[in-house]
Each structure stands twice: as structure tokens, then as C-alpha cells.
Amino acid sequence: MPHRSSASTASATSTPAPSPDPVMRQMSFLDRWLPAWIVAAMLLGLGLGRVVPGLDETLEAVTIGDVSLPIAIGLLVMMYPVLAKVRYDETRRITADRRLMATSIVLNWLIGPALMFILAWAFLPDLPEYRTGLIIVGLARCIAMVLVWNDLACGDREAAAVLVAVNSVFQVLAFGVLGWFYLQVLPGWLGLPTTDASFSFWAIVGSVLVFLGIPLLAGFLTRVLGERAKGRTWYEETFLPKLGPWALYGLLFTIVLLFALQGEAITTNPLDVARIAVPLLAYFVLMFFGSLLASRAAGMGYAQATTVAFTAAGNNFELAIAVAIGTYGVQSGQALAGVVGPLIEVPVLVALVYASLALRRRLFPAETTENTPSAA
């Protein structure tokens, strides 16, 4: 699971690890132990939320788009290095790939919400608040952490940036309509209890503009100005290796704060958390492997198939939490379901990064190590 712009990589003279993929032997110390760092960050956050009085009030004293300012800073730090790596002059190639675009749109906006609706009703028929929270999570397509997971799995960075942008546009246009459909219309057609579906259009727009727009603009300007000043070779071989690790620092910082905010709710309701976790786990696994196989069947190579799979499996839990809190309140079951989302998503998608790399040779045998994306 290489972070291709990490400050250091494994020495070429070191003893190779017992891995079928030589790329995995080039991981930095930070990348190699990433799952351990994430678990430690989650535990630290939960502990802080339980033992530090008034921490949640302090963190939420200032917000950006209904998200705590410190968490917002962590998200921006997390996304900026990944977006600074994108070769924006290649995005036209991605948008012209109708197969890639159509597959991603269908998986994200038809299959994903429908699958979460089915799983939520199948596993939580007697818990309407948690069920509604899960459906909201399913509607919030990923526009943030997917860039980190995709980069670690050697996916197509340019494709990821374009698909994230497409998800953002659809998020603004379709979130409210899909929420109304899945929480009111479809349950009514099926004879199931309906749920209020009042969402703030401007809250969604603000979330997309802040958490994607700012780092996207910063990443684009950094590459353009950096290459113009010193050339692509310097930018990709000297500058990016120094900038790259900050994506993971931002990720770990965000996880600590996020779990600190909801530490009490999570630790005092373990059985509820477990019930919410089961359909989430099923969702992430089914969406990832289903999308990976669907992309392979559509004729995509490893890099693009992996990108489609991660963008389809991940969810924008920042937006889901903001919508749940804004609509139902910070202490609501809907908000708790949103918070449990990253509790399950983060370690599962980290595991799927390893799974993706391990399956590369089996699912894409025609591709060699030289076919993987550039280490830039």
C-alpha cells in the first residue's frame, strides 16, 4: 500500500517482504503501519471525548458549513496534497472516457443509494432513526477521503479527481431529491413508514465548495505555478515527496477530532453501534468488490477499476453528519448513525486498499508492475 509521495521509502537493498507485489515492499514506515495509526487515532479520539470535560463544546465553538473548524482544517490538510499531485492536463482524457464516466455515475447514484436503502431496512426495521441516518449516509457520495484511499491503492489520480468533481456536482443537484425519494416516496410505494426529508440545499452547496473547492483550487494552483517555476521533474520528484505525507497527517488528525466529538455517544451505546455497523460493513464490501468486478467486466485496467471501486464504495460522512445534525439535531439517532459511518468506513477501506493491491495480479494478469500509475 504505497503512499507514492511519502518522505521516505524502503531501501532498495533491504530484504524483500514476503509479498507477491514488489510495490508493497516500497512502503514508507508511515504507510506500512497506517492501519495501526488509524486505530490509535480512533482510540485516542474516543478517549479524549470521554475524559476531557467540555471538549465537544470547544471543538464546535466555531464551525464551517456545520462542521467543526478544527475538523474542517484537518479535512483541508488531508485533501490538498492529493489534489496537488493530480496532472490536470490529463483530465480531458478522463471526461472523454464514456465507459468510465457512465459506470461511475450508475454505481454512485443508482446502485449505491439503492443498496444502502435495502440494507438499512433489512437490518434496522425497528430502529427508524438509525435507519434514516444510514440512508442519508448512502446518499452522500464520497468527495474527500476517497482521494487518499485511491492514491494508496495506486489508482488513477486524474480519474479520481474528475469522478470526485462529478460526484460533487451531482451531490448539489440530487441529494435533496434522492433524500425525498428514499425517505418518503419509495417507502410509501412499498407500504413502509415514511420519514421527514427536509434538507438544506445551501448547506450541501457550502459543504461541497469548502471541502472540495478550496483544496482543489489550491492543488491546481500549486501544480501550475510549481511546474511553471521549476518544471515538472522538480515538482514531482522533489516537491511532492515532501508534501505527500501531510495527507495522512491530516487524515489522522481528522479521525482523532471526529471520534472525540462523538466519544460518549459511541461508548455508551455499544449495542446500537454494533447494529448500525453490520449494514455499513456489508455496504462497503459489496459496493467495493461489486464495482471492481463491474469495472473489470467493462474492460477497464487496474488503475481505473480501482478508482471506480473506491469512489463508489466511499461516502461523504462529513456531509451526512452535517445534514443529520442540521435536520434532526446533534443528539439524534440519525447523527449517531452518521458518526458510526467513518468508524466502520476508515478501517474497512484501509483493508480494501490492501485487498485491491493483493488482487491486482489475479484480476488483471495482463498488467505488469510497469503498467501501474506513475509514482509522481
Short mmCIF file of C-alpha atoms in Angstrom, two decimals:
data_model
loop_
_atom_site.label_atom_id
_atom_site.label_comp_id
_atom_site.label_asym_id
_atom_site.label_seq_id
_atom_site.Cartn_x
_atom_site.Cartn_y
_atom_site.Cartn_z
CA MET A 1 0.00 0.00 0.00
CA PRO A 2 2.40 2.71 -1.12
CA HIS A 3 1.92 6.36 -0.44
CA ARG A 4 3.74 7.37 -3.57
CA SER A 5 4.84 10.74 -2.29
CA SER A 6 5.96 9.71 1.18
CA ALA A 7 9.08 11.31 2.54
CA SER A 8 10.97 8.04 2.58
CA THR A 9 10.67 4.62 1.02
CA ALA A 10 12.04 1.24 1.92
CA SER A 11 15.66 0.81 0.96
CA ALA A 12 16.31 -1.00 -2.30
CA THR A 13 18.85 -3.18 -0.53
CA SER A 14 16.57 -4.28 2.28
CA THR A 15 15.28 -7.82 2.49
CA PRO A 16 12.10 -8.09 0.40
CA ALA A 17 8.89 -8.69 2.30
CA PRO A 18 7.02 -11.91 1.54
CA SER A 19 4.60 -10.15 -0.80
CA PRO A 20 3.66 -11.04 -4.38
CA ASP A 21 3.67 -7.35 -5.28
CA PRO A 22 7.04 -5.56 -5.32
CA VAL A 23 5.30 -2.20 -5.00
CA MET A 24 4.19 -3.09 -1.47
CA ARG A 25 7.84 -3.51 -0.49
CA GLN A 26 8.46 0.18 -1.20
CA MET A 27 6.15 1.48 1.53
CA SER A 28 7.42 4.11 3.92
CA PHE A 29 7.29 3.48 7.66
CA LEU A 30 4.22 5.72 7.89
CA ASP A 31 2.37 3.80 5.18
CA ARG A 32 3.37 0.34 6.36
CA TRP A 33 1.79 0.90 9.76
CA LEU A 34 -1.13 3.05 8.60
CA PRO A 35 -3.85 0.71 9.96
CA ALA A 36 -2.20 0.84 13.38
CA TRP A 37 -2.01 4.64 13.26
CA ILE A 38 -5.69 4.85 12.32
CA VAL A 39 -6.77 2.51 15.12
CA ALA A 40 -4.64 4.51 17.56
CA ALA A 41 -6.20 7.77 16.31
CA MET A 42 -9.70 6.36 16.76
CA LEU A 43 -8.93 5.15 20.30
CA LEU A 44 -7.27 8.46 21.18
CA GLY A 45 -10.30 10.36 19.92
CA LEU A 46 -12.73 8.18 21.85
CA GLY A 47 -10.63 8.54 24.99
CA LEU A 48 -10.39 12.31 24.68
CA GLY A 49 -14.13 12.56 24.19
CA ARG A 50 -14.71 10.65 27.42
CA VAL A 51 -12.09 12.16 29.73
CA VAL A 52 -11.78 15.83 28.66
CA PRO A 53 -14.71 17.85 30.03
CA GLY A 54 -16.31 20.25 27.56
CA LEU A 55 -14.15 19.11 24.64
CA ASP A 56 -17.11 18.78 22.29
CA GLU A 57 -18.31 22.31 23.07
CA THR A 58 -14.80 23.66 22.49
CA LEU A 59 -14.38 21.88 19.16
CA GLU A 60 -17.80 23.01 17.94
CA ALA A 61 -17.44 26.61 19.11
CA VAL A 62 -16.58 27.65 15.55
CA THR A 63 -17.90 25.81 12.50
CA ILE A 64 -17.53 25.88 8.73
CA GLY A 65 -20.57 24.56 6.89
CA ASP A 66 -21.89 22.96 10.12
CA VAL A 67 -18.54 21.17 10.58
CA SER A 68 -16.20 21.97 13.48
CA LEU A 69 -13.41 24.34 12.42
CA PRO A 70 -10.58 22.03 13.64
CA ILE A 71 -12.14 19.12 11.71
CA ALA A 72 -12.54 21.33 8.65
CA ILE A 73 -8.85 22.23 8.85
CA GLY A 74 -7.95 18.55 9.11
CA LEU A 75 -10.04 17.73 6.04
CA LEU A 76 -8.43 20.50 4.01
CA VAL A 77 -4.93 19.42 5.04
CA MET A 78 -5.84 15.84 4.16
CA MET A 79 -7.12 16.62 0.66
CA TYR A 80 -4.72 19.30 -0.51
CA PRO A 81 -1.59 17.13 -1.04
CA VAL A 82 -3.54 14.53 -3.02
CA LEU A 83 -5.08 17.17 -5.27
CA ALA A 84 -1.68 18.80 -5.73
CA LYS A 85 -0.47 15.51 -7.25
CA VAL A 86 -3.11 15.45 -9.99
CA ARG A 87 -1.92 16.09 -13.52
CA TYR A 88 -4.73 18.41 -14.52
CA ASP A 89 -3.65 18.49 -18.14
CA GLU A 90 -4.83 14.88 -18.40
CA THR A 91 -8.38 15.37 -17.11
CA ARG A 92 -9.75 15.85 -20.63
CA ARG A 93 -8.76 12.25 -21.33
CA ILE A 94 -10.87 11.11 -18.40
CA THR A 95 -14.01 13.04 -19.26
CA ALA A 96 -13.83 11.68 -22.80
CA ASP A 97 -13.94 8.10 -21.48
CA ARG A 98 -17.68 7.45 -21.64
CA ARG A 99 -17.32 3.92 -20.30
CA LEU A 100 -15.58 5.14 -17.15
CA MET A 101 -17.96 8.05 -16.59
CA ALA A 102 -21.14 6.04 -17.20
CA THR A 103 -20.02 3.17 -14.95
CA SER A 104 -19.15 5.52 -12.10
CA ILE A 105 -22.40 7.51 -12.33
CA VAL A 106 -24.55 4.37 -12.35
CA LEU A 107 -22.71 2.83 -9.41
CA ASN A 108 -22.68 6.03 -7.34
CA TRP A 109 -26.12 7.44 -7.96
CA LEU A 110 -28.28 4.41 -8.78
CA ILE A 111 -26.72 1.32 -7.21
CA GLY A 112 -25.17 2.86 -4.07
CA PRO A 113 -28.23 4.64 -2.61
CA ALA A 114 -30.49 1.72 -3.51
CA LEU A 115 -28.18 -0.80 -1.83
CA MET A 116 -27.96 1.26 1.36
CA PHE A 117 -31.77 1.63 1.43
CA ILE A 118 -32.16 -2.16 1.18
CA LEU A 119 -29.54 -2.88 3.85
CA ALA A 120 -30.91 -0.23 6.22
CA TRP A 121 -34.41 -1.69 6.08
CA ALA A 122 -33.14 -5.28 6.21
CA PHE A 123 -31.00 -4.78 9.34
CA LEU A 124 -32.78 -1.91 11.15
CA PRO A 125 -36.52 -2.31 10.53
CA ASP A 126 -37.30 -1.48 14.17
CA LEU A 127 -34.91 1.47 14.55
CA PRO A 128 -36.19 4.28 12.30
CA GLU A 129 -33.71 6.95 13.44
CA TYR A 130 -30.65 4.82 12.74
CA ARG A 131 -32.22 3.57 9.52
CA THR A 132 -32.77 7.11 8.32
CA GLY A 133 -29.20 8.03 9.25
CA LEU A 134 -27.83 5.15 7.19
CA ILE A 135 -29.94 6.12 4.18
CA ILE A 136 -28.53 9.66 4.44
CA VAL A 137 -25.01 8.20 4.52
CA GLY A 138 -25.81 6.23 1.36
CA LEU A 139 -26.90 9.41 -0.42
CA ALA A 140 -23.70 11.29 0.47
CA ARG A 141 -21.24 10.12 -2.15
CA CYS A 142 -17.58 10.39 -1.30
CA ILE A 143 -15.72 13.61 -2.18
CA ALA A 144 -12.91 13.55 0.39
CA MET A 145 -11.10 10.52 1.80
CA VAL A 146 -11.54 8.53 -1.41
CA LEU A 147 -8.64 10.53 -2.85
CA VAL A 148 -6.37 9.20 -0.10
CA TRP A 149 -7.52 5.57 -0.44
CA ASN A 150 -7.25 5.70 -4.23
CA ASP A 151 -3.75 7.14 -4.05
CA LEU A 152 -2.58 4.46 -1.61
CA ALA A 153 -4.01 1.72 -3.85
CA CYS A 154 -2.21 3.08 -6.95
CA GLY A 155 -5.43 4.12 -8.64
CA ASP A 156 -5.72 6.69 -11.41
CA ARG A 157 -5.31 10.08 -9.72
CA GLU A 158 -6.67 12.10 -12.62
CA ALA A 159 -9.72 9.85 -12.91
CA ALA A 160 -10.30 10.11 -9.15
CA ALA A 161 -10.20 13.92 -9.28
CA VAL A 162 -12.69 14.02 -12.16
CA LEU A 163 -15.07 11.48 -10.59
CA VAL A 164 -14.94 13.37 -7.29
CA ALA A 165 -15.85 16.56 -9.14
CA VAL A 166 -18.75 14.79 -10.87
CA ASN A 167 -19.94 13.44 -7.51
CA SER A 168 -19.80 16.95 -6.11
CA VAL A 169 -21.99 18.36 -8.87
CA PHE A 170 -24.49 15.51 -8.54
CA GLN A 171 -24.40 15.96 -4.75
CA VAL A 172 -25.57 19.55 -5.04
CA LEU A 173 -28.23 18.78 -7.63
CA ALA A 174 -29.52 15.40 -6.49
CA PHE A 175 -29.05 14.99 -2.73
CA GLY A 176 -32.31 16.64 -1.70
CA VAL A 177 -34.34 14.92 -4.44
CA LEU A 178 -32.91 11.49 -3.63
CA GLY A 179 -33.46 12.07 0.09
CA TRP A 180 -37.11 12.86 -0.58
CA PHE A 181 -37.41 9.78 -2.82
CA TYR A 182 -35.76 7.25 -0.47
CA LEU A 183 -37.23 8.60 2.77
CA GLN A 184 -40.75 9.43 1.62
CA VAL A 185 -41.73 8.28 -1.87
CA LEU A 186 -40.23 4.79 -2.10
CA PRO A 187 -41.28 3.69 1.42
CA GLY A 188 -44.81 4.88 0.59
CA TRP A 189 -44.85 2.81 -2.59
CA LEU A 190 -43.65 -0.24 -0.64
CA GLY A 191 -46.11 0.28 2.22
CA LEU A 192 -43.35 1.17 4.69
CA PRO A 193 -43.31 4.04 7.21
CA THR A 194 -42.10 7.30 5.68
CA THR A 195 -39.60 9.76 7.16
CA ASP A 196 -39.31 13.53 7.03
CA ALA A 197 -36.81 14.51 4.33
CA SER A 198 -36.16 18.24 4.72
CA PHE A 199 -32.59 19.04 3.71
CA SER A 200 -30.85 22.39 3.37
CA PHE A 201 -29.77 22.91 -0.23
CA TRP A 202 -27.33 25.65 0.75
CA ALA A 203 -25.74 23.51 3.47
CA ILE A 204 -24.93 20.92 0.81
CA VAL A 205 -23.58 23.55 -1.58
CA GLY A 206 -21.45 25.05 1.18
CA SER A 207 -20.01 21.68 2.19
CA VAL A 208 -19.02 20.86 -1.39
CA LEU A 209 -17.48 24.29 -2.01
CA VAL A 210 -15.46 24.25 1.20
CA PHE A 211 -14.29 20.64 1.42
CA LEU A 212 -13.64 20.13 -2.29
CA GLY A 213 -13.45 23.58 -3.85
CA ILE A 214 -10.74 25.06 -1.61
CA PRO A 215 -8.23 22.16 -1.76
CA LEU A 216 -8.98 21.60 -5.46
CA LEU A 217 -8.16 25.22 -6.29
CA ALA A 218 -5.09 25.14 -4.04
CA GLY A 219 -3.86 21.88 -5.59
CA PHE A 220 -4.40 23.15 -9.14
CA LEU A 221 -2.57 26.44 -8.50
CA THR A 222 0.27 24.66 -6.70
CA ARG A 223 0.93 22.37 -9.67
CA VAL A 224 0.58 25.07 -12.32
CA LEU A 225 2.78 27.59 -10.51
CA GLY A 226 5.27 24.96 -9.34
CA GLU A 227 5.77 23.47 -12.80
CA ARG A 228 5.95 26.92 -14.36
CA ALA A 229 8.64 27.98 -11.89
CA LYS A 230 10.86 24.87 -11.76
CA GLY A 231 9.46 22.29 -14.16
CA ARG A 232 7.59 19.00 -13.80
CA THR A 233 10.63 16.94 -12.84
CA TRP A 234 11.41 19.13 -9.82
CA TYR A 235 7.74 19.34 -8.87
CA GLU A 236 7.11 15.58 -8.92
CA GLU A 237 10.48 14.32 -7.71
CA THR A 238 11.42 16.98 -5.14
CA PHE A 239 8.35 18.93 -4.03
CA LEU A 240 5.66 16.23 -3.91
CA PRO A 241 7.66 13.78 -1.76
CA LYS A 242 7.87 16.48 0.91
CA LEU A 243 4.21 17.45 0.63
CA GLY A 244 2.73 13.94 0.35
CA PRO A 245 2.84 12.73 3.98
CA TRP A 246 0.68 15.66 5.06
CA ALA A 247 -2.36 13.94 3.55
CA LEU A 248 -2.02 11.15 6.11
CA TYR A 249 -1.23 13.57 8.93
CA GLY A 250 -4.45 15.41 8.09
CA LEU A 251 -6.34 12.12 7.95
CA LEU A 252 -5.15 11.02 11.40
CA PHE A 253 -5.82 14.47 12.90
CA THR A 254 -9.35 14.45 11.48
CA ILE A 255 -10.06 10.98 12.85
CA VAL A 256 -8.92 11.96 16.36
CA LEU A 257 -11.20 15.01 16.43
CA LEU A 258 -14.17 13.29 14.81
CA PHE A 259 -14.21 10.48 17.34
CA ALA A 260 -13.55 12.88 20.20
CA LEU A 261 -16.79 14.69 19.33
CA GLN A 262 -18.86 11.52 19.49
CA GLY A 263 -16.85 9.52 22.04
CA GLU A 264 -19.59 9.44 24.66
CA ALA A 265 -22.36 8.52 22.21
CA ILE A 266 -20.32 5.66 20.80
CA THR A 267 -19.03 4.22 24.08
CA THR A 268 -22.37 4.43 25.91
CA ASN A 269 -24.36 2.72 23.11
CA PRO A 270 -22.19 -0.24 22.07
CA LEU A 271 -25.09 -2.48 21.03
CA ASP A 272 -26.64 0.25 18.91
CA VAL A 273 -23.27 0.92 17.33
CA ALA A 274 -22.91 -2.78 16.54
CA ARG A 275 -26.33 -2.90 14.86
CA ILE A 276 -25.50 0.14 12.76
CA ALA A 277 -22.09 -1.29 11.89
CA VAL A 278 -23.38 -4.51 10.32
CA PRO A 279 -25.21 -2.99 7.33
CA LEU A 280 -22.39 -0.47 6.89
CA LEU A 281 -19.81 -3.24 6.71
CA ALA A 282 -21.93 -5.13 4.20
CA TYR A 283 -22.38 -1.97 2.15
CA PHE A 284 -18.68 -1.10 1.88
CA VAL A 285 -17.63 -4.63 0.97
CA LEU A 286 -20.43 -5.24 -1.54
CA MET A 287 -20.00 -1.86 -3.22
CA PHE A 288 -16.23 -2.14 -3.49
CA PHE A 289 -15.94 -5.66 -4.88
CA GLY A 290 -19.08 -5.31 -6.99
CA SER A 291 -17.74 -2.09 -8.51
CA LEU A 292 -14.26 -3.56 -9.04
CA LEU A 293 -15.66 -6.58 -10.87
CA ALA A 294 -18.13 -4.47 -12.85
CA SER A 295 -15.33 -2.17 -13.97
CA ARG A 296 -13.16 -5.13 -14.94
CA ALA A 297 -16.06 -6.61 -16.92
CA ALA A 298 -16.44 -3.26 -18.68
CA GLY A 299 -12.85 -3.58 -19.89
CA MET A 300 -11.05 -1.19 -17.55
CA GLY A 301 -7.50 -1.74 -16.35
CA TYR A 302 -6.43 -1.96 -12.72
CA ALA A 303 -5.91 1.76 -12.12
CA GLN A 304 -9.28 2.88 -13.44
CA ALA A 305 -11.21 -0.07 -11.99
CA THR A 306 -9.71 0.61 -8.57
CA THR A 307 -10.62 4.28 -8.80
CA VAL A 308 -14.21 3.49 -9.75
CA ALA A 309 -14.44 0.96 -6.90
CA PHE A 310 -13.19 3.35 -4.22
CA THR A 311 -15.29 6.28 -5.41
CA ALA A 312 -18.37 4.03 -5.39
CA ALA A 313 -17.68 2.39 -2.02
CA GLY A 314 -16.73 5.51 -0.06
CA ASN A 315 -19.19 8.01 1.39
CA ASN A 316 -19.03 11.68 2.31
CA PHE A 317 -19.62 11.21 6.03
CA GLU A 318 -18.83 14.89 6.70
CA LEU A 319 -21.86 15.89 4.64
CA ALA A 320 -24.00 13.07 6.05
CA ILE A 321 -23.20 14.14 9.62
CA ALA A 322 -23.82 17.81 8.81
CA VAL A 323 -27.19 17.03 7.20
CA ALA A 324 -28.23 14.72 10.05
CA ILE A 325 -27.28 17.27 12.71
CA GLY A 326 -28.86 20.16 10.83
CA THR A 327 -32.10 18.29 10.21
CA TYR A 328 -32.53 16.09 13.29
CA GLY A 329 -30.19 17.52 15.96
CA VAL A 330 -26.76 16.71 17.35
CA GLN A 331 -28.09 14.13 19.84
CA SER A 332 -30.32 12.35 17.33
CA GLY A 333 -30.04 8.73 16.28
CA GLN A 334 -29.58 9.92 12.71
CA ALA A 335 -26.46 11.84 13.77
CA LEU A 336 -25.11 8.80 15.66
CA ALA A 337 -25.57 6.63 12.57
CA GLY A 338 -23.62 9.21 10.57
CA VAL A 339 -20.77 9.16 13.08
CA VAL A 340 -20.60 5.36 13.09
CA GLY A 341 -20.06 5.63 9.32
CA PRO A 342 -16.38 6.62 9.48
CA LEU A 343 -15.87 4.33 12.49
CA ILE A 344 -16.53 1.45 10.08
CA GLU A 345 -15.52 3.04 6.79
CA VAL A 346 -11.98 4.07 7.71
CA PRO A 347 -10.58 0.68 8.80
CA VAL A 348 -12.61 -1.23 6.18
CA LEU A 349 -11.42 0.92 3.28
CA VAL A 350 -7.84 0.73 4.55
CA ALA A 351 -8.22 -3.05 4.45
CA LEU A 352 -9.67 -2.77 0.94
CA VAL A 353 -6.55 -0.88 -0.15
CA TYR A 354 -4.52 -3.95 0.79
CA ALA A 355 -7.10 -6.23 -0.83
CA SER A 356 -7.02 -4.21 -4.04
CA LEU A 357 -3.24 -4.43 -4.30
CA ALA A 358 -3.24 -8.13 -3.44
CA LEU A 359 -5.86 -8.91 -6.10
CA ARG A 360 -4.18 -6.89 -8.83
CA ARG A 361 -2.25 -9.75 -10.41
CA ARG A 362 -5.16 -12.17 -10.12
CA LEU A 363 -7.84 -9.92 -11.57
CA PHE A 364 -5.61 -8.07 -14.03
CA PRO A 365 -2.97 -10.64 -15.02
CA ALA A 366 -2.14 -8.92 -18.32
CA GLU A 367 -0.84 -5.87 -16.47
CA THR A 368 2.68 -5.72 -15.06
CA THR A 369 4.19 -3.51 -12.43
CA GLU A 370 5.24 -1.10 -15.18
CA ASN A 371 1.57 -0.55 -16.06
CA THR A 372 0.74 0.89 -12.66
CA PRO A 373 0.37 4.68 -12.38
CA SER A 374 3.46 6.80 -12.22
CA ALA A 375 4.98 7.28 -8.81
CA ALA A 376 4.73 11.02 -9.30
#
